Short mmCIF file of C-alpha atoms in Angstrom, two decimals:
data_model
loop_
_atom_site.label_atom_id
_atom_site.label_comp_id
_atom_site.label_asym_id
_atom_site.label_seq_id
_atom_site.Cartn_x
_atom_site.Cartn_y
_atom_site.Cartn_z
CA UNK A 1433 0.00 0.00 0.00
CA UNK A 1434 1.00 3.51 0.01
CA UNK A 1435 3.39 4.64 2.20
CA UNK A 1436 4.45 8.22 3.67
CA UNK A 1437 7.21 8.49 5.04
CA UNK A 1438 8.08 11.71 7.71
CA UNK A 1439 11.15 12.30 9.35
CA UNK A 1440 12.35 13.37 11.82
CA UNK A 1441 10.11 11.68 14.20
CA UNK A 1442 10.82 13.94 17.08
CA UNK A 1443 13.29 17.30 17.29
CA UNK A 1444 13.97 19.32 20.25
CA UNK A 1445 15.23 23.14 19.39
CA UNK A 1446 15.90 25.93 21.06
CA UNK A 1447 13.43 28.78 20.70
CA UNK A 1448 14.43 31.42 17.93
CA UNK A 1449 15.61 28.64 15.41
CA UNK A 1450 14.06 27.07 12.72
CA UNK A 1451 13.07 23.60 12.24
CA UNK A 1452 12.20 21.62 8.87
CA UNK A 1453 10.04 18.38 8.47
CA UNK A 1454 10.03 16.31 6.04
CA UNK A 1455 7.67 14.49 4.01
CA UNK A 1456 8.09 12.08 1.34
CA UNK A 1457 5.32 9.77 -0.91
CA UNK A 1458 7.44 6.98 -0.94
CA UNK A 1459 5.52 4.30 -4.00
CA UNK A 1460 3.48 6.98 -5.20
CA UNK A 1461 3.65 10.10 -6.88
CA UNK A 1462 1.27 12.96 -4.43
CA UNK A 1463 0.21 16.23 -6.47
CA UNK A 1464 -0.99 17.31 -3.38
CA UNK A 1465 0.27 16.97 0.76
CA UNK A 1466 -1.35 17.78 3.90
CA UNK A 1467 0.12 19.18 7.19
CA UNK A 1468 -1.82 19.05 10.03
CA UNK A 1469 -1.07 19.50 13.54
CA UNK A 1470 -2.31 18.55 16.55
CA UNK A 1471 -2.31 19.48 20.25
CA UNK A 1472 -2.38 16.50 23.16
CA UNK A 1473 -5.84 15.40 23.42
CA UNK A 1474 -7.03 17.28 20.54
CA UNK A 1475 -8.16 16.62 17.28
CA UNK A 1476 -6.04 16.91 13.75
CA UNK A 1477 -5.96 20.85 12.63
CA UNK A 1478 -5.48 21.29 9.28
CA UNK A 1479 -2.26 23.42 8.36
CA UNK A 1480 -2.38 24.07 4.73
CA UNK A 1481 -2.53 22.05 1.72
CA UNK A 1482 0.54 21.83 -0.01
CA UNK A 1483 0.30 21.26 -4.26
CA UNK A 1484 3.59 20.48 -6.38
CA UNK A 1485 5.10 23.39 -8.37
CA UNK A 1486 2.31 26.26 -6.74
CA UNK A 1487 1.83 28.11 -3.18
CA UNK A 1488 0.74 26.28 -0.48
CA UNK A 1489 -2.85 26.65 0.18
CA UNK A 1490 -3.11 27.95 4.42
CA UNK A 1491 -5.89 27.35 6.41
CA UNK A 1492 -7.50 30.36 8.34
CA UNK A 1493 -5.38 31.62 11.07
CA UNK A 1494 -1.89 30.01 9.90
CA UNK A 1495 0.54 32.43 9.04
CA UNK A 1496 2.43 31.47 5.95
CA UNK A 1497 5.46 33.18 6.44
CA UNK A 1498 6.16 31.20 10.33
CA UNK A 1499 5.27 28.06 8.38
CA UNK A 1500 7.27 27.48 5.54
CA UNK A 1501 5.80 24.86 2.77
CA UNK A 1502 7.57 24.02 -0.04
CA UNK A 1503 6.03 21.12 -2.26
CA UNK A 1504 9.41 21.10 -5.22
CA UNK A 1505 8.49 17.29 -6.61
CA UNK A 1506 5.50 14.79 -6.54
CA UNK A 1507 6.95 13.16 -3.45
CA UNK A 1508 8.82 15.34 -1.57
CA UNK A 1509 6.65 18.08 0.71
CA UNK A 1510 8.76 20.16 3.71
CA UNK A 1511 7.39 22.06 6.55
CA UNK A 1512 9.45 24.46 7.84
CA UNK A 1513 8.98 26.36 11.06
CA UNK A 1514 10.46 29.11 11.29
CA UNK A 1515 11.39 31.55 14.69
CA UNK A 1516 10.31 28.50 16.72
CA UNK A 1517 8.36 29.25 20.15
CA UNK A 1518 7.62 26.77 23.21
CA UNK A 1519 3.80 27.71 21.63
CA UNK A 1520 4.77 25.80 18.69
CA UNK A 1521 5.37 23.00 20.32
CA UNK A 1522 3.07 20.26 18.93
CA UNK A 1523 2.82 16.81 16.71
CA UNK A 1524 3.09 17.66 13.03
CA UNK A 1525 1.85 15.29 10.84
CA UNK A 1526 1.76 15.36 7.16
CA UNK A 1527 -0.21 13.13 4.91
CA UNK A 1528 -1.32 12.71 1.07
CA UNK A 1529 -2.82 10.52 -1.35
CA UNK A 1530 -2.68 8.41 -4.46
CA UNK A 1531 -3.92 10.35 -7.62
CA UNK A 1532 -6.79 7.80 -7.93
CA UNK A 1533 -8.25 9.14 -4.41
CA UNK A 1534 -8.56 7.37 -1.74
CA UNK A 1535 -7.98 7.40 1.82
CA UNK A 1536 -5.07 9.63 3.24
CA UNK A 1537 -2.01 7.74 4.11
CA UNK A 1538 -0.25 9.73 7.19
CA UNK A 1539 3.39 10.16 7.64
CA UNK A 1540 4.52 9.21 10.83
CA UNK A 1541 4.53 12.30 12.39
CA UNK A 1542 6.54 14.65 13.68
CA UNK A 1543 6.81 15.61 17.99
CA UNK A 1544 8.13 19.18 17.99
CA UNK A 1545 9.46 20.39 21.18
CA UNK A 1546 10.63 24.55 21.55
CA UNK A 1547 12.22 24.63 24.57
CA UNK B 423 -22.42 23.42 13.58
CA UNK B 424 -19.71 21.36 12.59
CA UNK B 425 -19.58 19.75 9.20
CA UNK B 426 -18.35 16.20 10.83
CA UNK B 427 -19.52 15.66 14.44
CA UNK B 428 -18.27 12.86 16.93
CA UNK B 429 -19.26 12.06 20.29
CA UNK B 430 -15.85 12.99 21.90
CA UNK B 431 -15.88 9.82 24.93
CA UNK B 432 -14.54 8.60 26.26
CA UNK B 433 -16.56 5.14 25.33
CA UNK B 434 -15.98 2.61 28.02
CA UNK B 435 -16.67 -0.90 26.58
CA UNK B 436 -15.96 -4.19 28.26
CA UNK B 437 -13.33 -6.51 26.55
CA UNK B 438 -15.54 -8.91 23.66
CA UNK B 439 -17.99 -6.18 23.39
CA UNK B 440 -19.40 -4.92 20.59
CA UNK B 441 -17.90 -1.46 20.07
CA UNK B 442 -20.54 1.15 18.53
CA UNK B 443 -18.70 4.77 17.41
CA UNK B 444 -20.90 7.18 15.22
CA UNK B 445 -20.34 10.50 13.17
CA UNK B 446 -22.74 12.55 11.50
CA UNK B 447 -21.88 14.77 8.82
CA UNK B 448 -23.55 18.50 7.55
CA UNK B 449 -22.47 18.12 3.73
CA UNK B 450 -24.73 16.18 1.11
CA UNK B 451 -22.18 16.52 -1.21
CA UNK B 452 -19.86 13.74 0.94
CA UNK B 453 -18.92 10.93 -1.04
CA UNK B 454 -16.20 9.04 0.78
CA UNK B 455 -16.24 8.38 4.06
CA UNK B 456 -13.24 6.74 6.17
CA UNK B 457 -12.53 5.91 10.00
CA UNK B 458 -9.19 6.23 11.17
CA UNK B 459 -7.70 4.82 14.23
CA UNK B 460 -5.20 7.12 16.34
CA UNK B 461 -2.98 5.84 18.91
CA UNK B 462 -1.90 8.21 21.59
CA UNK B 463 1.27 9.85 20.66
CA UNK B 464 0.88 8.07 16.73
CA UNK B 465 -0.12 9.39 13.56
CA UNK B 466 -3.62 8.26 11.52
CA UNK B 467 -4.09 5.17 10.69
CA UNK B 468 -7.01 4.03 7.87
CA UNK B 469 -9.10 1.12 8.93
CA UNK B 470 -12.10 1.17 6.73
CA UNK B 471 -13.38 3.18 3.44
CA UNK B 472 -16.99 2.90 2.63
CA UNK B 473 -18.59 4.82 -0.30
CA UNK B 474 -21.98 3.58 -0.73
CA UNK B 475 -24.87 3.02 1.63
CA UNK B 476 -25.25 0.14 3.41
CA UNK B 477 -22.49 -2.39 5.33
CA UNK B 478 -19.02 -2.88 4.69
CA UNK B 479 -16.95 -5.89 7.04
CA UNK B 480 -13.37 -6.28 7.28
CA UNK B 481 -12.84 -8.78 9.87
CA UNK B 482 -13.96 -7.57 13.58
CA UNK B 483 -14.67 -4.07 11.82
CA UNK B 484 -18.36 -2.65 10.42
CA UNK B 485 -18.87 0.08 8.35
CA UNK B 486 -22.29 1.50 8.09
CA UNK B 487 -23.20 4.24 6.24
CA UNK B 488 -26.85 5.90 5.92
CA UNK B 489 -26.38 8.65 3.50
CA UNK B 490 -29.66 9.85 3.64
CA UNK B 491 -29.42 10.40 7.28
CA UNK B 492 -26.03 11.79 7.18
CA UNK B 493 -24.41 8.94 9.47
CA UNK B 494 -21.87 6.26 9.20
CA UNK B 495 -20.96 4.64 12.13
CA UNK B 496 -18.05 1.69 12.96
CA UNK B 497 -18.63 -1.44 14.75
CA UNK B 498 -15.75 -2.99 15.94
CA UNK B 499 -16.88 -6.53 17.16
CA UNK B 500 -15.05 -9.03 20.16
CA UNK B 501 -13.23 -5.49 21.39
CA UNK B 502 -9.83 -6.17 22.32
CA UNK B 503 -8.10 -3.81 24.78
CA UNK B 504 -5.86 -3.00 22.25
CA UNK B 505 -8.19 -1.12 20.28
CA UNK B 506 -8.40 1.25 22.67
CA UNK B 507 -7.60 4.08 20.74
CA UNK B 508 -9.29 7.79 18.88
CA UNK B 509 -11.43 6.94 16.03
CA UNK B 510 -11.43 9.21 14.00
CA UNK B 511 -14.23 10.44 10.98
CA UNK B 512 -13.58 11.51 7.84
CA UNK B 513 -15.51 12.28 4.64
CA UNK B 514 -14.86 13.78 1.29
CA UNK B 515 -16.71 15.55 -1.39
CA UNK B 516 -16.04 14.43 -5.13
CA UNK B 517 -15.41 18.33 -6.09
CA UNK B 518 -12.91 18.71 -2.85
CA UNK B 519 -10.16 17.04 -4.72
CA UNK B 520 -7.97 15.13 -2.59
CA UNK B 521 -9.41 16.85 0.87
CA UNK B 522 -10.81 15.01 3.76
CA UNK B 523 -12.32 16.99 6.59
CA UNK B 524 -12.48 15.27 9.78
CA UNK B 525 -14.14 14.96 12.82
CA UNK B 526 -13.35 15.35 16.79
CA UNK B 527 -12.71 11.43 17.24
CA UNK B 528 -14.30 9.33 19.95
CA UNK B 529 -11.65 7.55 22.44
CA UNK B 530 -12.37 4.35 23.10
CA UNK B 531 -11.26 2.33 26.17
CA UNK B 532 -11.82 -1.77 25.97
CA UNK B 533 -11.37 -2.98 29.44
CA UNK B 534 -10.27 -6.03 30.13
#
C-alpha cells in the first residue's frame, strides 16, 4: 500500500531557530500533501494544503510566512517552522494521497518540542 | 455546527464487546467516508473506506453508512483492549479534490 514516510520523528530546538520536516510519498507520486497538527488530546488541525510546483494553500489563522511549505516534486513536501516558540510545540503530521483518491495515508509524524 | 460531528468519549466498553462509534456529517455533497484509528502519541491510521450506503466488514470491523441520514458509524466486534484508541471520521466531497475533513474522534477504552 501507500506509504508516507516523515522524518524526523521527534526534534527538540531551542526557541528562535528554525526547524524543517520532512515528508516524502514513498511508491506513489502525491500532487498534493497535507500538514496538520495537533495538540495533546485534541483533534487533527489542518495546516495548509501543499500542491507540487504552486503556493501552499493555508488554512485560516496560519501564518504562511512562520510556516514554511515548499512542495518542489510529486513526493517530496517540507514544513518548515520558522522563529520556533515553546507555543509551537506540537505533533506535526503530514499526509497525502494516491492520484486515484482514496484514503489519506499519514506520515509518521513529527513531535516538535521549543524549549 | 460542525460539518463532521463525533461524540468525543470517552466510550468505556468491556473486553468482547461490541464497540458502537458514530459520526454525523452536515455536507450532502460527501462521497467518501473513512474511520481512522489514532494511537496516543501516533499518527492516523485508515481502517475502513466505505462509499456507498449500506455495510461494509473487514474482519472484527463494520462500516455503516446511511447517507440519507447523514451517518456512518463503525462497529468494531469481540473489542480487544488493544483497540483502545481515537477513532477518528472523515468524509470527502467528489469536487474537494484530494481533501478530507475530519471529525473530533471518539476515544475508546476496551477494558479487560
Amino acid at each position: 500500500g501507500a506509504v508516507v514516510s516523515q522524518h524526523p520523528s521527534r526534534v527538540i530546538c531551542k526557541s528562535g531557530t528554525s526547524v524543517k520536516i520532512e515528508c516524502r510519498s514513498l511508491d506513489f507520486q502525491a500532487t498534493t500533501m497535507f500538514w496538520y497538527r495537533q495538540f495533546p488530546k485534541k483533534s487533527l488541525m489542518l495546516m495548509a494544503t501543499s500542491n507540487e510546483g504552486s503556493k501552499a494553500t493555508y488554512e485560516q489563522g496560519v501564518e504562511k510566512d512562520k510556516f514554511l511549505i515548499n512542495h518542489a516534486s510529486l513526493t517530496l513536501s517540507t514544513l518548515t517552522v520558522t522563529s520556533a516558540h515553546p507555543e509551537d510545540s506540537s505533533f506535526y503530521i503530514c499526509s497525502a494521497t494516491p492520484r486515484g483518491g482514496g484514503g489519506y495515508t499519514f506520515g509518521s509524524g513529527t513531535r516538535l518540542t521549543v524549549v | 455546527q460542525k460539518e463532521v460531528e463525533q461524540n468525543s468519549g470517552p466510550l468505556s466498553v468491556p473486553e468482547g464487546a461490541i464497540a458502537s462509534l458514530n459520526c454525523t456529517y452536515s455536507d450532502r455533497g460527501s462521497q467518501s467516508f473513512f474511520w481512522y484509528r489514532q494511537y496516543s502519541g501516533k499518527s492516523p491510521e485508515l481502517i475502513m473506506s466505505i462509499y456507498s450506503n449500506g455495510d461494509k466488514e473487514d474482519g472484527r470491523f463494520t462500516a455503516q453508512l446511511n447517507k440519507a441520514s447523514q451517518y456512518v458509524s463503525l462497529l468494531i466486534r469481540d473489542s480487544q483492549p488493544s483497540d483502545s484508541a481515537t477513532y477518528l471520521c472523515a468524509v470527502n466531497r467528489l469536487d474537494a479534490g484530494n481533501m478530507l475533513t475530519f471529525g473530533g474522534g471518539t476515544r475508546l477504552m476496551v477494558k479487560p
